[in-house]
XYZ file of C-alpha atoms in Angstrom:
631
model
C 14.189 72.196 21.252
C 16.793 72.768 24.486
C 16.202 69.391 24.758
C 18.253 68.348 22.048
C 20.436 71.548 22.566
C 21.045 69.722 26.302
C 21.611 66.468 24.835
C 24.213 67.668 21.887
C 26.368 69.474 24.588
C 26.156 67.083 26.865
C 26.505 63.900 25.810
C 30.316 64.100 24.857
C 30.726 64.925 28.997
C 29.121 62.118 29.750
C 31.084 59.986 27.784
C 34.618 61.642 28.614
C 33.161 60.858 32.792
C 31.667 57.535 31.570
C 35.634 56.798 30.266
C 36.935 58.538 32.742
C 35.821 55.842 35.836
C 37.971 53.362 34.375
C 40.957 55.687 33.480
C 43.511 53.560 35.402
C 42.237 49.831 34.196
C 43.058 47.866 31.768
C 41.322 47.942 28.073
C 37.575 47.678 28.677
C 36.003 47.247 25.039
C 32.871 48.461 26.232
C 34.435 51.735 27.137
C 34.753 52.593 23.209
C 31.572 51.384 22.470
C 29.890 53.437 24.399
C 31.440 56.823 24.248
C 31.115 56.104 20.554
C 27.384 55.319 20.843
C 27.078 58.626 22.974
C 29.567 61.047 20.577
C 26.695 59.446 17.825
C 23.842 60.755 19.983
C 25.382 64.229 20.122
C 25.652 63.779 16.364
C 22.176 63.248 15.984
C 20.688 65.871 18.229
C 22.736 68.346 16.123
C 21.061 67.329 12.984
C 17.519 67.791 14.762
C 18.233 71.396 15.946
C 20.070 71.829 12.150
C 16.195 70.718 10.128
C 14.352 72.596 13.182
C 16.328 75.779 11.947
C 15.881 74.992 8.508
C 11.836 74.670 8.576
C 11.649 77.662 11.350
C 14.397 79.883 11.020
C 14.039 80.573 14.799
C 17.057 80.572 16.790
C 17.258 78.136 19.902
C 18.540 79.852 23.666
C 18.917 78.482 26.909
C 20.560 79.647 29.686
C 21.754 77.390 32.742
C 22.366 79.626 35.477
C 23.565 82.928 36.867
C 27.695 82.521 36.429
C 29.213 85.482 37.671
C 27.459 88.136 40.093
C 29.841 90.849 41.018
C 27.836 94.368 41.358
C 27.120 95.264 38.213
C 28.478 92.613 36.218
C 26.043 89.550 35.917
C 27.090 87.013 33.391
C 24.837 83.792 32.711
C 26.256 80.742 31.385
C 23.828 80.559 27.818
C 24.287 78.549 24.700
C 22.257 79.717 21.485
C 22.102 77.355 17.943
C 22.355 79.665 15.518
C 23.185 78.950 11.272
C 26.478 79.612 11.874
C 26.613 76.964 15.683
C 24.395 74.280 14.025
C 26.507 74.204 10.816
C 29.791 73.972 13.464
C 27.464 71.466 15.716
C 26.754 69.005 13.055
C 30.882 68.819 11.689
C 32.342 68.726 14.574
C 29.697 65.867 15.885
C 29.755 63.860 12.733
C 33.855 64.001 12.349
C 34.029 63.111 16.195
C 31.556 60.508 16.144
C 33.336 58.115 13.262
C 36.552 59.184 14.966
C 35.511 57.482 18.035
C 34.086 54.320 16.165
C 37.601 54.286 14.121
C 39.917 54.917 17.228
C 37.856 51.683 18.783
C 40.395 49.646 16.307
C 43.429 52.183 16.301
C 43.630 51.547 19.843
C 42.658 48.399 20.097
C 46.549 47.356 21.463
C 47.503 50.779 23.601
C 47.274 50.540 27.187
C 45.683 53.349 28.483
C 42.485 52.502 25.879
C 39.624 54.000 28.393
C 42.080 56.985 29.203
C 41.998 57.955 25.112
C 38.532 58.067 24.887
C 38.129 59.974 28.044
C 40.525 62.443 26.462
C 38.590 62.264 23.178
C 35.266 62.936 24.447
C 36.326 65.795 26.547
C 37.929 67.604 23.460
C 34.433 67.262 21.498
C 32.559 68.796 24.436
C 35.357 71.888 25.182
C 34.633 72.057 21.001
C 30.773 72.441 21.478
C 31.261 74.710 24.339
C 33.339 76.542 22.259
C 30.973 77.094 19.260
C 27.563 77.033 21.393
C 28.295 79.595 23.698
C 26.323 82.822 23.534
C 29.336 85.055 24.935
C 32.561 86.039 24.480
C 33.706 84.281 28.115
C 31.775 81.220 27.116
C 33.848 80.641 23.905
C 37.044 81.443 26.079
C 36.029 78.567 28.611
C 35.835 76.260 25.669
C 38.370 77.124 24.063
C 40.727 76.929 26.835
C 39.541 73.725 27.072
C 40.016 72.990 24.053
C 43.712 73.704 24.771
C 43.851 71.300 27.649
C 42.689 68.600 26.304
C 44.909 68.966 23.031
C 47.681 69.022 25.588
C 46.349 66.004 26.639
C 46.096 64.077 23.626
C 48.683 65.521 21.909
C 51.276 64.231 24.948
C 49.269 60.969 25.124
C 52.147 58.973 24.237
C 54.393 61.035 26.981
C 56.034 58.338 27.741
C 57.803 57.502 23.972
C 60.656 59.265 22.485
C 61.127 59.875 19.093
C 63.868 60.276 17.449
C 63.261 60.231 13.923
C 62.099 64.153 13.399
C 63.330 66.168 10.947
C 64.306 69.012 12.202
C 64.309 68.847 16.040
C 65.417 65.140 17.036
C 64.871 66.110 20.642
C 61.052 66.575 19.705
C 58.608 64.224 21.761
C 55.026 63.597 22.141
C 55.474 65.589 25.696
C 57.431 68.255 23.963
C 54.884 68.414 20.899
C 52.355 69.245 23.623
C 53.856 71.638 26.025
C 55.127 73.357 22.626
C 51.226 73.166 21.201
C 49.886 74.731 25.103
C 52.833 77.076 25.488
C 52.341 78.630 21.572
C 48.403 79.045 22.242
C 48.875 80.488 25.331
C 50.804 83.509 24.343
C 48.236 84.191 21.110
C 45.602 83.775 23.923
C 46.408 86.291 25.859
C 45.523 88.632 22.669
C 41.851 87.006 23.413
C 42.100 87.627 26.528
C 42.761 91.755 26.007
C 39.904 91.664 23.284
C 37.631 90.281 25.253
C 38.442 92.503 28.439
C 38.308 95.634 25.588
C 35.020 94.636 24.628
C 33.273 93.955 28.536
C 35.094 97.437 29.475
C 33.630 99.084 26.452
C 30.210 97.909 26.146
C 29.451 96.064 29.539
C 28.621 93.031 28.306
C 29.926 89.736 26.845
C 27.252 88.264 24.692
C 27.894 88.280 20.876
C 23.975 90.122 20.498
C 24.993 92.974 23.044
C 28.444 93.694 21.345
C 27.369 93.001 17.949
C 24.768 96.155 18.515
C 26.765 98.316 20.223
C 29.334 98.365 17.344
C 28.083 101.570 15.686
C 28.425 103.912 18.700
C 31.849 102.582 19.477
C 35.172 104.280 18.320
C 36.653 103.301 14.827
C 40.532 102.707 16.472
C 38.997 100.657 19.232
C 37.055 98.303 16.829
C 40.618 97.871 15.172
C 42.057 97.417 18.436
C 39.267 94.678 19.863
C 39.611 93.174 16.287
C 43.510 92.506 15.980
C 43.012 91.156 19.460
C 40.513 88.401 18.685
C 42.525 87.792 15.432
C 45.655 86.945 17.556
C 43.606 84.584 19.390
C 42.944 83.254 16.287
C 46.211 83.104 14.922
C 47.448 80.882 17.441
C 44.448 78.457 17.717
C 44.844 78.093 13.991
C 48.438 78.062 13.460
C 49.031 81.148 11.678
C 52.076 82.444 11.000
C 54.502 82.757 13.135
C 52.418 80.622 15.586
C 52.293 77.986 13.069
C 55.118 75.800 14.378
C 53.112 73.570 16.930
C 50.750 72.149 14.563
C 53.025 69.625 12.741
C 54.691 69.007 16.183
C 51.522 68.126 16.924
C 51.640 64.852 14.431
C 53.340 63.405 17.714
C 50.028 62.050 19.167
C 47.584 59.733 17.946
C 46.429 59.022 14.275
C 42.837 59.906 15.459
C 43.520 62.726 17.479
C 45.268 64.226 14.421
C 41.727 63.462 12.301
C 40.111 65.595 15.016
C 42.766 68.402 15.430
C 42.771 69.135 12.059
C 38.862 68.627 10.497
C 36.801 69.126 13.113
C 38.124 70.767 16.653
C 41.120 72.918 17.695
C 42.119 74.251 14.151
C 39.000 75.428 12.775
C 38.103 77.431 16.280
C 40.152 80.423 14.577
C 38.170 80.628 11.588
C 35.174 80.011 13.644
C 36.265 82.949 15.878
C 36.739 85.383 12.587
C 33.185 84.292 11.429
C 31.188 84.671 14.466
C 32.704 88.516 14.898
C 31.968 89.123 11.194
C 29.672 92.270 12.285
C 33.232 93.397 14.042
C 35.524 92.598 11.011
C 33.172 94.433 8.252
C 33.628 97.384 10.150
C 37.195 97.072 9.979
C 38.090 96.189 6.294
C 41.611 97.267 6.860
C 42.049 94.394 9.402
C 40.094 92.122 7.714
C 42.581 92.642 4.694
C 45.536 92.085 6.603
C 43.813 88.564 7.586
C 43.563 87.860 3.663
C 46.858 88.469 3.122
C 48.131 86.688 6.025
C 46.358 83.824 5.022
C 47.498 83.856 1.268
C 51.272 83.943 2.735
C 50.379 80.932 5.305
C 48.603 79.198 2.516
C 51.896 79.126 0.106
C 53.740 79.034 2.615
C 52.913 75.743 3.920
C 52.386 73.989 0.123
C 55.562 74.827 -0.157
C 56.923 72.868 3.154
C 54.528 69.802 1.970
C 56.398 69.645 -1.200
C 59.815 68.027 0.359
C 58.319 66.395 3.413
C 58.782 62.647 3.898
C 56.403 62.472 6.862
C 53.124 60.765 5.976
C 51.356 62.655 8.634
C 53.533 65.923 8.278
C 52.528 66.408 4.864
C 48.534 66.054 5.237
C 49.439 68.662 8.631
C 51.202 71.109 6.433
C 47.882 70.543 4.056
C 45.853 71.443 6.871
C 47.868 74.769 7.209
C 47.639 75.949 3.398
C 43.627 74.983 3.503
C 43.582 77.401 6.928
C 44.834 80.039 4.800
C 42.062 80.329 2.125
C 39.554 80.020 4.931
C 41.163 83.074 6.488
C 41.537 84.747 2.825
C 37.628 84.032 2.190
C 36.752 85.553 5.982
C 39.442 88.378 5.499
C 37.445 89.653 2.046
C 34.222 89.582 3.579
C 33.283 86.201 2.229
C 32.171 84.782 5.286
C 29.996 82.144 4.618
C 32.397 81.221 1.499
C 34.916 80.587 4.720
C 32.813 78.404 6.413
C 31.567 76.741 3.159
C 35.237 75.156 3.202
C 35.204 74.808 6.663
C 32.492 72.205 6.415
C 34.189 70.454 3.328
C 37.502 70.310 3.981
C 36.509 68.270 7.817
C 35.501 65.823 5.995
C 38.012 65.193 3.354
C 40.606 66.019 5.669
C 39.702 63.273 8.351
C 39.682 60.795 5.960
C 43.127 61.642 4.696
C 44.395 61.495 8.530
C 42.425 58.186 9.076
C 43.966 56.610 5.508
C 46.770 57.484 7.342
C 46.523 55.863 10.644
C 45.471 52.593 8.457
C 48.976 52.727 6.895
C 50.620 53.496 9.993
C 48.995 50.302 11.459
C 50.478 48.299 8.063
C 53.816 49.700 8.444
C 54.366 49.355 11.842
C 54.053 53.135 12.608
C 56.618 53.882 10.164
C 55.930 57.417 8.604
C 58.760 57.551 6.162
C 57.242 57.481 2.776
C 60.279 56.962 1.177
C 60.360 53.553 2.614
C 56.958 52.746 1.615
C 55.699 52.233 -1.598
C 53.311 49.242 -3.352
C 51.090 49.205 -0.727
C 48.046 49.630 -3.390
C 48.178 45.614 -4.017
C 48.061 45.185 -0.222
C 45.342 47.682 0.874
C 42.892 48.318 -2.151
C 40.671 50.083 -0.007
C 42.744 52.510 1.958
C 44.292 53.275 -1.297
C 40.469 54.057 -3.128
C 39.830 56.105 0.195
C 43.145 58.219 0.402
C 42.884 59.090 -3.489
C 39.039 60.417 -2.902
C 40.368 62.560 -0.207
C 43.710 63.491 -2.515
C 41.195 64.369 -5.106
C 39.090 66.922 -3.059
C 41.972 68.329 -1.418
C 43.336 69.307 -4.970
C 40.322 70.154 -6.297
C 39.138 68.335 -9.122
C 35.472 68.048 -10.099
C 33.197 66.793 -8.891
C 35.064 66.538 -5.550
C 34.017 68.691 -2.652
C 37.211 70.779 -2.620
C 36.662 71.646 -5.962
C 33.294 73.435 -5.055
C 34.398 75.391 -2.116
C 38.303 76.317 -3.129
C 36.769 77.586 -6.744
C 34.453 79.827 -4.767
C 37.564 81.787 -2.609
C 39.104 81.766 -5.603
C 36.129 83.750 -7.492
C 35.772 86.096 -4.429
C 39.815 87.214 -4.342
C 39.342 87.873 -8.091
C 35.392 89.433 -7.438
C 37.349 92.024 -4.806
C 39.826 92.823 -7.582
C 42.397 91.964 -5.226
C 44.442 89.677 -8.079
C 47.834 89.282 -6.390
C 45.508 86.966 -3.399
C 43.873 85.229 -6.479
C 47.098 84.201 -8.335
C 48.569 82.804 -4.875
C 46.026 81.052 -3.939
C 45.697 80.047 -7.653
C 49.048 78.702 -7.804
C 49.116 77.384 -4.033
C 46.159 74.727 -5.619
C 49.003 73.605 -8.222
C 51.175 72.643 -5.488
C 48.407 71.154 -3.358
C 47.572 68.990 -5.967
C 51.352 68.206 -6.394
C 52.226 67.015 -2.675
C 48.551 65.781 -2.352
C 49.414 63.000 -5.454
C 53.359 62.824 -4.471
C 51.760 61.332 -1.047
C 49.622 59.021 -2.615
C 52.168 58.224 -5.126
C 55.122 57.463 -2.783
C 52.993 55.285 -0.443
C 50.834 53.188 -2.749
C 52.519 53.221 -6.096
C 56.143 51.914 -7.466
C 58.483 49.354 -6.061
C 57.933 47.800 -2.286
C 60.494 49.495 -0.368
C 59.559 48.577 2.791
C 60.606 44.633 2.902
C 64.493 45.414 3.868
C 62.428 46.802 7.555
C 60.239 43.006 7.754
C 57.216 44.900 7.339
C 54.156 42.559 6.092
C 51.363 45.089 5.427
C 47.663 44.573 5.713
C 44.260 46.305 5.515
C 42.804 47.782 8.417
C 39.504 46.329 9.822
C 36.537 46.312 7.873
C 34.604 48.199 11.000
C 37.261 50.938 10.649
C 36.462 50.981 6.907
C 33.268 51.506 7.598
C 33.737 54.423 10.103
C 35.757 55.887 6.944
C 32.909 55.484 4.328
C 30.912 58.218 5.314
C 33.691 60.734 5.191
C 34.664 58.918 1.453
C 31.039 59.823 0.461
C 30.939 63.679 1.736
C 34.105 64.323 0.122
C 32.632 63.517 -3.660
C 28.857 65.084 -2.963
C 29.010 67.886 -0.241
C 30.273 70.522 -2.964
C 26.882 70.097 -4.759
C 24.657 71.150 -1.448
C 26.293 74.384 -1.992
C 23.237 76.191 -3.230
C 21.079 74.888 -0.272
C 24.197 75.418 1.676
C 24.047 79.286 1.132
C 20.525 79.722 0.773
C 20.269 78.588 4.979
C 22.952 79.885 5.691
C 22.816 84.041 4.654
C 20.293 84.277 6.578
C 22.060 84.442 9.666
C 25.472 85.488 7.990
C 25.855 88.493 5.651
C 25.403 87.421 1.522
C 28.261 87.853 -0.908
C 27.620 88.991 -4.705
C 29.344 88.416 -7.374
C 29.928 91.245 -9.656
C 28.415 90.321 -13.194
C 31.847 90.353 -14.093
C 32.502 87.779 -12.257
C 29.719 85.544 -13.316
C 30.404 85.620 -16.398
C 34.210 84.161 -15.875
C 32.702 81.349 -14.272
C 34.058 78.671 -17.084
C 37.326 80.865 -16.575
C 37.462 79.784 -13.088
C 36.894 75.985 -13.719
C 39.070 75.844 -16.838
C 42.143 77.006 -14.840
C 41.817 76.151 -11.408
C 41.284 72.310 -12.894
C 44.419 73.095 -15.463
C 46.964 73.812 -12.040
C 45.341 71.324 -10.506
C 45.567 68.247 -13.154
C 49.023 69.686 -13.710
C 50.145 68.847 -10.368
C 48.897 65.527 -10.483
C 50.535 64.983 -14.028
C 53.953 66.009 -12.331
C 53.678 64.034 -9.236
C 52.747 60.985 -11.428
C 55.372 61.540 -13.992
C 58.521 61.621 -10.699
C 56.706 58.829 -8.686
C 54.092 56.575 -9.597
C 56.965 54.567 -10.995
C 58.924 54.464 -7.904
C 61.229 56.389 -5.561
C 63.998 58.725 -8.074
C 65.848 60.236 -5.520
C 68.509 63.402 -6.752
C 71.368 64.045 -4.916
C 72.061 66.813 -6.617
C 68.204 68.467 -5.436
C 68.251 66.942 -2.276
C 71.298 69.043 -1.677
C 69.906 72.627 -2.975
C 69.348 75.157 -0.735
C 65.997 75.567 -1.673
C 65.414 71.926 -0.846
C 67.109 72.172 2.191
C 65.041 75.628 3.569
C 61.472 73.837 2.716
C 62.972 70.917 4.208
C 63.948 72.275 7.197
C 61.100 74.550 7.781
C 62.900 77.711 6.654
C 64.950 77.427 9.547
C 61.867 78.807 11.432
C 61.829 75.833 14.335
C 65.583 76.129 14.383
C 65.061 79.810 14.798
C 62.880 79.713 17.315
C 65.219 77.296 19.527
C 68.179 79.441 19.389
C 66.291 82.838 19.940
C 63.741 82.361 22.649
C 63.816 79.013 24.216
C 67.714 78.934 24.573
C 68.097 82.468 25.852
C 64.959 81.960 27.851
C 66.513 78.052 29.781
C 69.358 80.097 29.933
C 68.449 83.134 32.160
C 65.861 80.637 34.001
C 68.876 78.684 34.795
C 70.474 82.308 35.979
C 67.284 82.762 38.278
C 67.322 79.464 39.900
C 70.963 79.476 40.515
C 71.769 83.343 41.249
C 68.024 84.590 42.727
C 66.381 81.594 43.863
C 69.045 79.299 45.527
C 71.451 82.691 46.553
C 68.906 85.210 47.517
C 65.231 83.751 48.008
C 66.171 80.409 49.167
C 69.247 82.047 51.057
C 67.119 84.356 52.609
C 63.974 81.821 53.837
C 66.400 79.603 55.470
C 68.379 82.843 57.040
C 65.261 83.467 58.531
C 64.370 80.093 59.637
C 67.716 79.994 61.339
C 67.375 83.054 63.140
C 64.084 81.790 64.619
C 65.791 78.271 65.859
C 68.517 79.823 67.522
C 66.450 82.203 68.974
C 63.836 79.324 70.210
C 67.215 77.817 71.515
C 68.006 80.583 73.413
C 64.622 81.232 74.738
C 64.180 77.805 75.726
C 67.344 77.897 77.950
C 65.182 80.625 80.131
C 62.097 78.139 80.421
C 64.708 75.574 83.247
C 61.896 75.839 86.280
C 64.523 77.417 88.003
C 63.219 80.210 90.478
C 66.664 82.283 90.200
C 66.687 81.997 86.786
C 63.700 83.617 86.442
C 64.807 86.292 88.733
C 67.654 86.792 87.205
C 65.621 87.591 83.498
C 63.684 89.921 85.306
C 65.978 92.088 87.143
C 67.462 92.478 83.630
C 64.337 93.255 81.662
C 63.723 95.694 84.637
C 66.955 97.417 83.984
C 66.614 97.271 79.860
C 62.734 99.121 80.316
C 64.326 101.397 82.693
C 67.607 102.119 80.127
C 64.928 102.797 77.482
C 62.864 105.229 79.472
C 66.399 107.186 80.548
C 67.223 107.408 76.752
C 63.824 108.433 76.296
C 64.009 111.293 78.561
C 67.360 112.370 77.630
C 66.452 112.862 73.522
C 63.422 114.948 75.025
């Protein structure tokens, strides 16, 4: 089977290369056909090692080469498919591959076309890397390159300003990225110190060799190694107060949003927290101070959603909240409930970014939703796709969502821990709300967008098509839960309900579906019949701090990036131009004149010569009389 394994990891390289060669010319369609065709093949080599683990249960290895040889350090680049990889391998393949086949006609018009899907490819491979690796320093590899190439992508558009933001108006597609690479670096570092704890603890890198060492290492430096790896975490997956970057991030392309947020750079923090589960049971404390961090994130960003006229901003700020009961499931011990929404929410989240891109494309890449609005007449099918992935999102039955945001809900009430449970409880009720105030605003009420000269129209039935698949998951992948968790405990530890528990089951449905259909009935009730704007709310405080981010981006200007341009301004003028720079060309002067001087003696001139060394005569014999006299 490291056949497939080869061809899974490798294929996306080949098609970022393939792309790459015609970086610099014009649109080649051929180019997105291709890489497409190749992303697919990854796709389907997942699947194969997926049913080979099924029927065998045996894990697949393979190791490529010695990587690092330094006395007694030997580190081999290895990948292993594992329940937990193969589960990763086959959403981040599937997402990636309709992406592709969808960006083919979101990018039909840009310019640098080839460049895109060179990008593209390269952020599915650092992805598999990322999730295939067998070591610590093999998941840091990809997931720096995951970084990269988010830079990448997210800055694609470098070139564009923007000036329609909420918040920032200075915020760019080049700002959005350095903001994204500069945020992840600093929670990186907090990898970085894990993973040195862990190699200067143990001796090794690989997950196996840690993973066993765990009970003969010391309790405080578990915590330590674990609050580490969490950091990491924190900033890959926007947790607060790293969280900032990720609606920035809305700056680059509709399809490299889809990817971002379903299937690559987000869910590598949750990934991260389920791989070291046999770390994080050890250390419940930590692991409940990741459930409650992700119950305040989860609120947290509902409650930004709720006032946000961005199209894209809103479904970002979605993303955010959904991060937050993976990280409450993985924080409680629930780890395969974590990945369990993982796997659903990359598909109905894609196809709420990609519903997205098709009304960018209508409206002329206008995001404003308040000029929007009767676009259900004009695209039918957009409209039937974005309510499916509304649906799950809020989590009404039979929807995916439903299936896998019931169960985190059942664990934070199974742990007893009931202040989690009625967050995340009420944080559904306001997902529901923004999820339906989206759909609302763009596809229902009066036309608001003819006083711009927009004519909308339906996207391509090809990029339909690329959408359907998602459309499908996100109504039946809740009910492959059973088979779901029968594969995968046995590679990840089981959770039991208490009989308690069980028997609340109907108590579950009943209210989670009661928030739920009540924030649909409220968001239909203010604007299915139209925009009803307030004055008077629109000029609250409250509405103001979720509108503005609670001042957070604001915050974060004045605080550290001001005072920080402002004393690198200090260095440049006051160290670098009066003393470094001052001091370089001091000495550079010195050396001319001297050369100057020097050359003067160089005149072929016999008495000259004569002259210079009489006196060097007379200075060796000075210094040999002073040399004599201090004796």
């Amino acid at each position: 089977m490291q056949s497939y394994l080869y061809i899974a990891l490798f294929a996306p390289l080949v098609s970022s290369l393939f792309a790459a060669i015609f970086a610099q010319q014009k649109k080649i369609q051929l180019v997105g056909i291709i890489t497409s065709i190749l992303i697919a093949l990854s796709f389907f080599a997942s699947v194969e090692l997926l049913v080979y683990l099924m029927q065998t249960n045996k894990i697949v290895h393979a190791t490529l080469f010695d990587w690092i040889v330094i006395g007694d350090m030997n580190v081999k680049f290895g990948f292993t498919v594992d329940h937990v990889t193969a589960v990763m391998m086959v959403v981040v393949t599937l997402v990636s591959a309709l992406v592709h086949i969808y960006s083919n006609y979101y990018m039909e018009h840009d310019k640098s076309f080839n460049r895109f899907f060179s990008y593209l490819s390269a952020f599915v491979f650092s992805m598999l890397v990322l999730v295939m690796s067998d070591s610590f320093l093999g998941l840091f590899i990809g997931w720096e390159g995951v970084g990269v190439c988010s830079w990448l992508l997210i800055g694609f558009w470098y070139y564009k300003k923007d000036e329609t933001r909420d918040v920032n108006p200075s915020i760019s597609p080049s700002w959005a990225a350095n903001e994204a690479f500069i945020m992840n670096r600093i929670a990186d570092l907090g990898l970085l110190i894990g993973i040195f704890l862990i190699f200067w603890n143990v001796g090794s890198l690989k997950y196996n060799d840690f993973f066993a060492a765990i009970p003969n290492l010391n309790h405080g430096l578990l915590v330590a190694i674990g609050i580490a790896l969490f950091i990491g975490a924190m900033g890959k997956s926007a947790q607060f107060p790293l969280h900032t970057w990720l609606a920035d991030a809305m700056e680059g392309p509709t399809p490299v949003s889809a990817l971002i947020h379903a299937a690559t750079m987000v869910t590598a923090g949750v990934y991260l927290v389920i791989r070291a589960n046999p770390l994080y049971s050890q250390i419940p404390g930590v692991g409940y101070f990741i459930a409650v961090l992700g119950t305040f994130v989860a609120i947290f960003a509902a409650s930004m959603a709720l006032v946000n006229r961005d199209l894209k901003r809103v479904i970002a700020y979605s993303t955010l909240s959904q991060l937050g009961y993976m990280f409450a499931a993985a924080g409680l011990g629930a780890y395969w409930v974590a990945l369990f929404h993982l796997a659903a929410h990359a598909f109905f989240k894609a196809l709420l970014f990609l519903s997205a891109g098709n009304v960018m494309h209508a409206m002329h890449d206008e995001l404003d939703m308040f000029k929007m609005g009767g676009l259900k007449k004009y695209m039918a099918k957009t409209y039937l796709m974005m309510g499916i992935a509304s649906l799950a999102l809020s989590g009404i039955y039979p929807f995916a969502g439903f299936f896998s945001k019931d169960t985190i809900l059942e664990v934070a009430f199974n742990e007893e821990t009931y202040g989690i449970w009625f967050v995340l409880w009420f944080t559904a009720g306001l997902t529901a709300f923004y999820s339906f105030r989206q759909v609302f605003l763009v596809f229902h009420g009066d036309e608001r967008f003819h006083e711009l000269g927009i004519h909308p129209h339906e996207a391509k039935p090809y990029a339909l098509w690329a959408m359907a698949p998602l459309a499908v998951l996100a109504v039946i992948a809740g009910f492959f839960k059973e088979e779901f968790v029968e594969f995968i405990t046995k590679f990840l530890p089981p959770y039991e309900m208490s009989e308690h528990t069980e028997h609340l089951v109907w108590f579950f449905i009943i209210v989670t579906m009661g928030i739920a259909l009540t924030g649909i009935f409220i968001a239909y009730k203010k604007y299915a019949n139209g925009l009803r704007r307030d004055p008077k709310v629109e000029n609250s405080f409250l509405y103001k701090l979720l509108f503005n981010q609670y001042y957070i981006p604001i915050f974060y200007e004045k605080a550290f990036a001001k005072p920080y341009k402002e004393l690198s301004d200090i260095a440049w003028k006051e160290i670098d131009q009066e003393i470094v720079d001052a001091t370089v060309d001091g000495i550079a002067k010195a050396v001319e004149v001297t050369g100057d001087v020097s050359r003067r003696a160089q005149n072929g001139n016999l008495s000259t010569y004569l002259k210079w060394m009489a006196f060097g005569l007379i200075f060796i014999s000075l210094i040999a009389l002073i040399s004599v006299v201090v004796k």
